[in-house]
Amino acid sequence: MAGRILVLNGPNLNMMGTREPEIYGTETLADVEKRCLTLLDGTGFELDFKQSNHEGELVDRIQQAIEAHQAIIINPAAYSHSSIAILDALKMFSGPVLEVHISNIHHREAFRHKSLVTARANGVIAGFGMQGYELAVQRVLRLLG
Ligand code: DQA
């Protein structure tokens, strides 16, 4: 096994498929997880694809990833704009951290323009829809491959 990649999704992303489809599209997280798994076929990398509506649970998952995962792909959702706790947890993780936003946060309300998490991200993908997750997986494979 080459390693494990954690994909971590923040609040309300469990509602993808029905949540504001004009912004986020109609695909579900399960659809995206399947496509990410396909990308990892034959690479030796394993995927843990998680979602939580709770800031503390996201922090717990990041702390566990310090020992268990080689890379984190995170869409912190609304916590992007407020969570120093998630930023601090990511700062303890030594592998690549890629931040994904389905929508182009820079093209939306001013309060979405700033993500605190970006201070620890090796790269940010925003506005590529759900495809952003696949692009992030490809980038992780390039970085760790
Ligand atoms: C989001 C953008 C955030 O501003 C928002 O709160 C989300 C989703 C995105 O993926 O575009 O929940 O992170």
PDB file of C-alpha atoms and ligand atoms in Angstrom:
ATOM      1  CA  MET A   1       0.000   0.000   0.000  1.00  0.00           C
ATOM      2  CA  ALA A   2       1.405   3.401  -1.010  1.00  0.00           C
ATOM      3  CA  GLY A   3      -0.553   5.344   1.595  1.00  0.00           C
ATOM      4  CA  ARG A   4      -3.887   6.819   2.629  1.00  0.00           C
ATOM      5  CA  ILE A   5      -5.527  10.045   1.510  1.00  0.00           C
ATOM      6  CA  LEU A   6      -8.158  11.740   3.648  1.00  0.00           C
ATOM      7  CA  VAL A   7     -10.882  13.745   1.918  1.00  0.00           C
ATOM      8  CA  LEU A   8     -12.653  15.806   4.563  1.00  0.00           C
ATOM      9  CA  ASN A   9     -15.878  17.700   3.980  1.00  0.00           C
ATOM     10  CA  GLY A  10     -17.390  20.301   6.280  1.00  0.00           C
ATOM     11  CA  PRO A  11     -20.930  21.368   7.163  1.00  0.00           C
ATOM     12  CA  ASN A  12     -23.855  21.073   4.768  1.00  0.00           C
ATOM     13  CA  LEU A  13     -21.803  19.241   2.145  1.00  0.00           C
ATOM     14  CA  ASN A  14     -23.809  16.089   2.986  1.00  0.00           C
ATOM     15  CA  MET A  15     -26.656  17.933   1.239  1.00  0.00           C
ATOM     16  CA  MET A  16     -24.880  18.128  -2.102  1.00  0.00           C
ATOM     17  CA  GLY A  17     -27.246  17.093  -4.845  1.00  0.00           C
ATOM     18  CA  THR A  18     -30.142  19.115  -3.489  1.00  0.00           C
ATOM     19  CA  ARG A  19     -28.452  22.106  -1.789  1.00  0.00           C
ATOM     20  CA  GLU A  20     -28.531  25.255  -3.957  1.00  0.00           C
ATOM     21  CA  PRO A  21     -28.010  23.278  -7.188  1.00  0.00           C
ATOM     22  CA  GLU A  22     -27.577  26.502  -9.182  1.00  0.00           C
ATOM     23  CA  ILE A  23     -24.340  27.031  -7.204  1.00  0.00           C
ATOM     24  CA  TYR A  24     -23.187  23.513  -6.331  1.00  0.00           C
ATOM     25  CA  GLY A  25     -24.689  21.379  -9.105  1.00  0.00           C
ATOM     26  CA  THR A  26     -26.639  18.162  -8.668  1.00  0.00           C
ATOM     27  CA  GLU A  27     -23.948  15.610  -7.939  1.00  0.00           C
ATOM     28  CA  THR A  28     -23.751  14.045  -4.501  1.00  0.00           C
ATOM     29  CA  LEU A  29     -20.672  13.456  -2.361  1.00  0.00           C
ATOM     30  CA  ALA A  30     -21.146   9.730  -2.992  1.00  0.00           C
ATOM     31  CA  ASP A  31     -20.801  10.384  -6.762  1.00  0.00           C
ATOM     32  CA  VAL A  32     -17.568  12.280  -6.158  1.00  0.00           C
ATOM     33  CA  GLU A  33     -16.206   9.646  -3.807  1.00  0.00           C
ATOM     34  CA  LYS A  34     -16.733   6.994  -6.521  1.00  0.00           C
ATOM     35  CA  ARG A  35     -14.855   9.066  -9.088  1.00  0.00           C
ATOM     36  CA  CYS A  36     -11.979   9.718  -6.671  1.00  0.00           C
ATOM     37  CA  LEU A  37     -11.779   5.977  -5.950  1.00  0.00           C
ATOM     38  CA  THR A  38     -11.587   5.255  -9.672  1.00  0.00           C
ATOM     39  CA  LEU A  39      -8.668   7.670  -9.978  1.00  0.00           C
ATOM     40  CA  LEU A  40      -6.842   5.789  -7.227  1.00  0.00           C
ATOM     41  CA  ASP A  41      -7.393   2.369  -8.841  1.00  0.00           C
ATOM     42  CA  GLY A  42      -4.076   0.613  -9.174  1.00  0.00           C
ATOM     43  CA  THR A  43      -2.076   3.383  -7.469  1.00  0.00           C
ATOM     44  CA  GLY A  44      -1.819   1.612  -4.116  1.00  0.00           C
ATOM     45  CA  PHE A  45      -3.390   4.615  -2.365  1.00  0.00           C
ATOM     46  CA  GLU A  46      -6.451   4.150  -0.156  1.00  0.00           C
ATOM     47  CA  LEU A  47      -9.141   6.787   0.281  1.00  0.00           C
ATOM     48  CA  ASP A  48     -11.059   7.831   3.381  1.00  0.00           C
ATOM     49  CA  PHE A  49     -13.887  10.128   2.321  1.00  0.00           C
ATOM     50  CA  LYS A  50     -15.581  11.805   5.307  1.00  0.00           C
ATOM     51  CA  GLN A  51     -18.096  14.543   6.050  1.00  0.00           C
ATOM     52  CA  SER A  52     -19.116  16.223   9.292  1.00  0.00           C
ATOM     53  CA  ASN A  53     -21.307  19.131  10.256  1.00  0.00           C
ATOM     54  CA  HIS A  54     -19.292  19.608  13.468  1.00  0.00           C
ATOM     55  CA  GLU A  55     -16.123  21.642  13.801  1.00  0.00           C
ATOM     56  CA  GLY A  56     -14.714  19.528  16.656  1.00  0.00           C
ATOM     57  CA  GLU A  57     -15.216  16.308  14.699  1.00  0.00           C
ATOM     58  CA  LEU A  58     -13.338  17.810  11.745  1.00  0.00           C
ATOM     59  CA  VAL A  59     -10.500  18.754  14.133  1.00  0.00           C
ATOM     60  CA  ASP A  60     -10.501  15.180  15.552  1.00  0.00           C
ATOM     61  CA  ARG A  61     -10.261  13.706  12.048  1.00  0.00           C
ATOM     62  CA  ILE A  62      -7.345  15.983  11.164  1.00  0.00           C
ATOM     63  CA  GLN A  63      -5.520  15.021  14.371  1.00  0.00           C
ATOM     64  CA  GLN A  64      -6.038  11.317  13.587  1.00  0.00           C
ATOM     65  CA  ALA A  65      -4.724  11.909  10.069  1.00  0.00           C
ATOM     66  CA  ILE A  66      -1.341  12.984  11.490  1.00  0.00           C
ATOM     67  CA  GLU A  67      -0.577   9.279  12.052  1.00  0.00           C
ATOM     68  CA  ALA A  68      -2.893   7.639   9.536  1.00  0.00           C
ATOM     69  CA  HIS A  69      -2.761   9.647   6.290  1.00  0.00           C
ATOM     70  CA  GLN A  70      -0.177  10.987   3.862  1.00  0.00           C
ATOM     71  CA  ALA A  71      -2.315  13.822   2.429  1.00  0.00           C
ATOM     72  CA  ILE A  72      -5.481  15.743   3.258  1.00  0.00           C
ATOM     73  CA  ILE A  73      -7.940  17.161   0.765  1.00  0.00           C
ATOM     74  CA  ILE A  74     -10.319  19.419   2.661  1.00  0.00           C
ATOM     75  CA  ASN A  75     -13.407  21.405   1.842  1.00  0.00           C
ATOM     76  CA  PRO A  76     -14.044  23.073   5.209  1.00  0.00           C
ATOM     77  CA  ALA A  77     -17.231  24.659   3.762  1.00  0.00           C
ATOM     78  CA  ALA A  78     -18.483  27.528   5.957  1.00  0.00           C
ATOM     79  CA  TYR A  79     -15.750  26.823   8.535  1.00  0.00           C
ATOM     80  CA  SER A  80     -13.223  27.983   5.925  1.00  0.00           C
ATOM     81  CA  HIS A  81     -14.211  31.520   6.782  1.00  0.00           C
ATOM     82  CA  SER A  82     -14.164  31.240  10.572  1.00  0.00           C
ATOM     83  CA  SER A  83     -12.258  28.273  11.981  1.00  0.00           C
ATOM     84  CA  ILE A  84      -8.894  28.940  13.580  1.00  0.00           C
ATOM     85  CA  ALA A  85      -9.283  25.481  15.186  1.00  0.00           C
ATOM     86  CA  ILE A  86      -9.269  23.746  11.797  1.00  0.00           C
ATOM     87  CA  LEU A  87      -6.308  25.854  10.660  1.00  0.00           C
ATOM     88  CA  ASP A  88      -4.365  25.008  13.839  1.00  0.00           C
ATOM     89  CA  ALA A  89      -5.095  21.283  13.440  1.00  0.00           C
ATOM     90  CA  LEU A  90      -3.907  21.349   9.820  1.00  0.00           C
ATOM     91  CA  LYS A  91      -0.707  23.079  10.922  1.00  0.00           C
ATOM     92  CA  MET A  92       0.198  19.919  12.872  1.00  0.00           C
ATOM     93  CA  PHE A  93      -0.111  17.772   9.734  1.00  0.00           C
ATOM     94  CA  SER A  94       3.129  17.512   7.794  1.00  0.00           C
ATOM     95  CA  GLY A  95       1.909  16.121   4.430  1.00  0.00           C
ATOM     96  CA  PRO A  96       0.266  17.971   1.544  1.00  0.00           C
ATOM     97  CA  VAL A  97      -2.996  19.795   2.322  1.00  0.00           C
ATOM     98  CA  LEU A  98      -5.180  20.756  -0.619  1.00  0.00           C
ATOM     99  CA  GLU A  99      -8.188  23.012  -0.095  1.00  0.00           C
ATOM    100  CA  VAL A 100     -11.194  22.539  -2.359  1.00  0.00           C
ATOM    101  CA  HIS A 101     -14.215  24.775  -2.872  1.00  0.00           C
ATOM    102  CA  ILE A 102     -16.889  23.644  -5.278  1.00  0.00           C
ATOM    103  CA  SER A 103     -17.919  27.214  -6.033  1.00  0.00           C
ATOM    104  CA  ASN A 104     -15.660  30.150  -6.845  1.00  0.00           C
ATOM    105  CA  ILE A 105     -15.651  31.746  -3.396  1.00  0.00           C
ATOM    106  CA  HIS A 106     -13.992  34.888  -4.818  1.00  0.00           C
ATOM    107  CA  HIS A 107     -16.975  35.499  -7.033  1.00  0.00           C
ATOM    108  CA  ARG A 108     -19.523  35.329  -4.216  1.00  0.00           C
ATOM    109  CA  GLU A 109     -20.384  37.345  -1.092  1.00  0.00           C
ATOM    110  CA  ALA A 110     -17.450  39.261   0.425  1.00  0.00           C
ATOM    111  CA  PHE A 111     -17.500  37.119   3.600  1.00  0.00           C
ATOM    112  CA  ARG A 112     -16.577  34.071   1.492  1.00  0.00           C
ATOM    113  CA  HIS A 113     -13.547  35.687  -0.138  1.00  0.00           C
ATOM    114  CA  LYS A 114     -11.215  34.947   2.771  1.00  0.00           C
ATOM    115  CA  SER A 115     -10.457  31.383   3.867  1.00  0.00           C
ATOM    116  CA  LEU A 116      -8.428  31.052   7.072  1.00  0.00           C
ATOM    117  CA  VAL A 117      -7.450  27.511   6.063  1.00  0.00           C
ATOM    118  CA  THR A 118      -5.575  28.763   3.000  1.00  0.00           C
ATOM    119  CA  ALA A 119      -2.699  29.791   5.317  1.00  0.00           C
ATOM    120  CA  ARG A 120      -1.840  26.064   5.603  1.00  0.00           C
ATOM    121  CA  ALA A 121      -2.927  24.830   2.175  1.00  0.00           C
ATOM    122  CA  ASN A 122      -0.315  23.767  -0.365  1.00  0.00           C
ATOM    123  CA  GLY A 123      -2.866  24.599  -3.042  1.00  0.00           C
ATOM    124  CA  VAL A 124      -6.451  25.780  -3.447  1.00  0.00           C
ATOM    125  CA  ILE A 125      -9.001  24.726  -6.052  1.00  0.00           C
ATOM    126  CA  ALA A 126     -12.154  26.845  -6.287  1.00  0.00           C
ATOM    127  CA  GLY A 127     -14.899  27.115  -8.860  1.00  0.00           C
ATOM    128  CA  PHE A 128     -14.302  23.831 -10.702  1.00  0.00           C
ATOM    129  CA  GLY A 129     -17.488  22.293  -9.320  1.00  0.00           C
ATOM    130  CA  MET A 130     -17.299  18.775  -7.936  1.00  0.00           C
ATOM    131  CA  GLN A 131     -14.476  18.100 -10.413  1.00  0.00           C
ATOM    132  CA  GLY A 132     -12.265  20.042  -7.999  1.00  0.00           C
ATOM    133  CA  TYR A 133     -12.014  16.944  -5.796  1.00  0.00           C
ATOM    134  CA  GLU A 134     -10.710  14.848  -8.681  1.00  0.00           C
ATOM    135  CA  LEU A 135      -8.193  17.536  -9.593  1.00  0.00           C
ATOM    136  CA  ALA A 136      -7.031  17.572  -5.981  1.00  0.00           C
ATOM    137  CA  VAL A 137      -6.604  13.766  -5.982  1.00  0.00           C
ATOM    138  CA  GLN A 138      -4.552  14.025  -9.183  1.00  0.00           C
ATOM    139  CA  ARG A 139      -2.388  16.694  -7.544  1.00  0.00           C
ATOM    140  CA  VAL A 140      -1.859  14.547  -4.448  1.00  0.00           C
ATOM    141  CA  LEU A 141      -0.762  11.644  -6.657  1.00  0.00           C
ATOM    142  CA  ARG A 142       1.701  13.957  -8.391  1.00  0.00           C
ATOM    143  CA  LEU A 143       3.038  15.254  -5.070  1.00  0.00           C
ATOM    144  CA  LEU A 144       3.338  11.834  -3.415  1.00  0.00           C
ATOM    145  CA  GLY A 145       3.817   9.621  -6.457  1.00  0.00           C
TER     146      GLY A 145
HETATM  147  C1  DQA B   1     -17.890  26.032  -0.151  1.00  0.00           C
HETATM  148  C2  DQA B   1     -17.963  27.570  -0.099  1.00  0.00           C
HETATM  149  C3  DQA B   1     -18.318  28.057   1.304  1.00  0.00           C
HETATM  150  O1  DQA B   1     -18.361  29.472   1.329  1.00  0.00           O
HETATM  151  C4  DQA B   1     -19.673  27.516   1.723  1.00  0.00           C
HETATM  152  O2  DQA B   1     -19.968  27.905   3.041  1.00  0.00           O
HETATM  153  C5  DQA B   1     -19.782  26.042   1.548  1.00  0.00           C
HETATM  154  C6  DQA B   1     -19.180  25.394   0.385  1.00  0.00           C
HETATM  155  C7  DQA B   1     -17.694  25.501  -1.570  1.00  0.00           C
HETATM  156  O3  DQA B   1     -17.362  24.333  -1.686  1.00  0.00           O
HETATM  157  O4  DQA B   1     -17.876  26.225  -2.550  1.00  0.00           O
HETATM  158  O5  DQA B   1     -20.468  25.374   2.313  1.00  0.00           O
HETATM  159  O6  DQA B   1     -16.787  25.612   0.646  1.00  0.00           O
END
